[in-house]
Short mmCIF file of C-alpha atoms in Angstrom, two decimals:
data_model
loop_
_atom_site.label_atom_id
_atom_site.label_comp_id
_atom_site.label_asym_id
_atom_site.label_seq_id
_atom_site.Cartn_x
_atom_site.Cartn_y
_atom_site.Cartn_z
CA UNK A 174 -17.36 0.36 -19.25
CA UNK A 175 -16.96 3.93 -20.44
CA UNK A 176 -13.81 5.42 -21.95
CA UNK A 177 -13.21 7.34 -18.72
CA UNK A 178 -12.57 4.11 -16.84
CA UNK A 179 -15.93 4.13 -15.10
CA UNK A 180 -18.11 1.05 -14.83
CA UNK A 181 -21.46 2.69 -14.18
CA UNK A 182 -23.29 -0.59 -13.55
CA UNK A 183 -21.30 -1.13 -10.34
CA UNK A 184 -20.50 2.53 -9.56
CA UNK A 185 -16.79 1.89 -9.97
CA UNK A 186 -14.05 4.28 -11.05
CA UNK A 187 -10.62 2.99 -12.04
CA UNK A 188 -7.56 5.02 -11.11
CA UNK A 189 -5.14 5.97 -13.89
CA UNK A 190 -2.62 8.36 -12.32
CA UNK A 191 0.42 6.37 -11.12
CA UNK A 192 1.93 9.35 -9.30
CA UNK A 193 -1.27 9.85 -7.31
CA UNK A 194 -1.42 6.16 -6.39
CA UNK A 195 2.27 6.11 -5.41
CA UNK A 196 1.61 9.15 -3.19
CA UNK A 197 -1.34 7.47 -1.50
CA UNK A 198 0.66 4.30 -0.86
CA UNK A 199 3.57 6.37 0.50
CA UNK A 200 1.24 8.24 2.86
CA UNK A 201 -0.02 4.88 4.14
CA UNK A 202 3.54 4.05 5.24
CA UNK A 203 3.43 0.49 3.93
CA UNK A 204 6.73 -1.41 4.25
CA UNK A 205 8.15 -4.83 3.38
CA UNK A 206 7.07 -6.05 6.82
CA UNK A 207 3.38 -5.54 6.02
CA UNK A 208 0.71 -7.80 4.57
CA UNK A 209 -1.73 -5.86 2.42
CA UNK A 210 -5.07 -7.10 1.14
CA UNK A 211 -6.13 -5.19 -1.94
CA UNK A 212 -9.83 -5.50 -2.62
CA UNK A 213 -10.72 -5.23 -6.30
CA UNK A 214 -7.35 -4.53 -7.93
CA UNK A 215 -8.98 -3.94 -11.32
CA UNK A 216 -6.21 -3.19 -13.81
CA UNK A 217 -3.48 -3.40 -11.15
CA UNK A 218 -2.34 0.21 -10.81
CA UNK A 219 -2.55 0.06 -7.00
CA UNK A 220 -1.11 -3.47 -6.99
CA UNK A 221 2.00 -2.24 -8.82
CA UNK A 222 2.48 0.57 -6.33
CA UNK A 223 1.98 -1.76 -3.35
CA UNK A 224 4.46 -4.25 -4.86
CA UNK A 225 7.12 -1.50 -5.01
CA UNK A 226 7.01 -1.28 -1.19
CA UNK A 227 8.13 -4.90 -0.84
CA UNK A 228 5.00 -5.73 1.18
CA UNK A 229 3.25 -9.06 0.80
CA UNK A 230 0.19 -8.24 -1.35
CA UNK A 231 -2.95 -10.35 -1.69
CA UNK A 232 -5.05 -8.94 -4.53
CA UNK A 233 -8.66 -10.17 -4.46
CA UNK A 234 -10.43 -9.77 -7.80
CA UNK A 235 -13.96 -10.97 -8.58
CA UNK A 236 -13.99 -10.26 -12.33
CA UNK A 237 -12.63 -13.34 -14.14
CA UNK A 238 -11.12 -11.41 -17.07
CA UNK A 239 -9.34 -8.94 -14.79
CA UNK A 240 -8.17 -11.82 -12.59
CA UNK A 241 -6.60 -13.57 -15.60
CA UNK A 242 -4.90 -10.37 -16.73
CA UNK A 243 -3.56 -9.68 -13.24
CA UNK A 244 -2.34 -13.27 -12.80
CA UNK A 245 -0.30 -12.98 -16.00
CA UNK A 246 0.96 -9.52 -15.12
CA UNK A 247 2.18 -10.46 -11.64
CA UNK A 248 3.50 -13.96 -12.38
CA UNK A 249 7.09 -12.92 -11.60
CA UNK A 250 6.26 -10.95 -8.44
CA UNK A 251 6.80 -13.45 -5.63
CA UNK A 252 5.19 -11.25 -2.96
CA UNK A 253 2.02 -10.59 -4.98
CA UNK A 254 -0.68 -13.23 -4.81
CA UNK A 255 -3.71 -12.66 -7.05
CA UNK A 256 -6.85 -14.49 -5.95
CA UNK A 257 -10.09 -14.93 -7.87
CA UNK A 258 -12.66 -14.43 -5.11
CA UNK A 259 -15.48 -12.30 -3.78
CA UNK A 260 -14.13 -9.89 -1.18
CA UNK A 261 -17.47 -10.02 0.65
CA UNK A 262 -17.23 -13.77 1.29
CA UNK A 263 -13.44 -14.12 1.45
CA UNK A 264 -11.98 -15.51 4.70
CA UNK A 265 -9.43 -12.99 5.89
CA UNK A 266 -6.87 -14.12 8.48
CA UNK A 267 -7.81 -13.19 12.02
CA UNK A 268 -4.53 -13.91 13.79
CA UNK A 269 -2.23 -11.58 11.90
CA UNK A 270 -2.21 -7.83 11.49
CA UNK A 271 -3.19 -6.89 7.95
CA UNK A 272 -3.72 -3.70 6.00
CA UNK A 273 -6.57 -3.16 3.55
CA UNK A 274 -6.01 -0.94 0.54
CA UNK A 275 -8.64 -0.46 -2.11
CA UNK A 276 -10.52 1.69 -4.57
CA UNK A 277 -13.76 -0.21 -4.04
CA UNK A 278 -16.99 0.28 -5.99
CA UNK A 279 -19.25 2.84 -4.36
CA UNK A 280 -22.26 0.52 -4.29
CA UNK A 281 -20.57 -2.01 -1.95
CA UNK A 282 -18.47 0.30 0.23
CA UNK A 283 -20.60 -0.21 3.35
CA UNK A 284 -20.68 -3.99 2.89
CA UNK A 285 -16.90 -4.16 2.45
CA UNK A 286 -16.26 -1.97 5.49
CA UNK A 287 -18.58 -4.11 7.62
CA UNK A 288 -16.82 -7.29 6.43
CA UNK A 289 -13.25 -6.14 7.09
CA UNK A 290 -14.01 -4.44 10.39
CA UNK A 291 -15.91 -7.35 11.92
#
């Protein structure tokens, strides 16, 4: 991973600007009544912003090291559930209305969109 927060091998950029993320989450209009699935939370910057809304957040992280870090970081957040899983094979609930929020790697964008929209 480069110093800029880019993992070139998977075409992934990590966000660093909390104000930008908070703005994006605010624009989405997420409330405490919502269930949000965050695909690839990385270092958790979006997860923190989503947690501030009071929504139920399911953060799906494939990278074991990031998963461990996130699990420790969100231990005391009752409405944040960090899962170690592959977002492409994860079984999303079909009966309830859910919101997807993510900064997904460029190289799997089409696959992720196909998965969550089908």
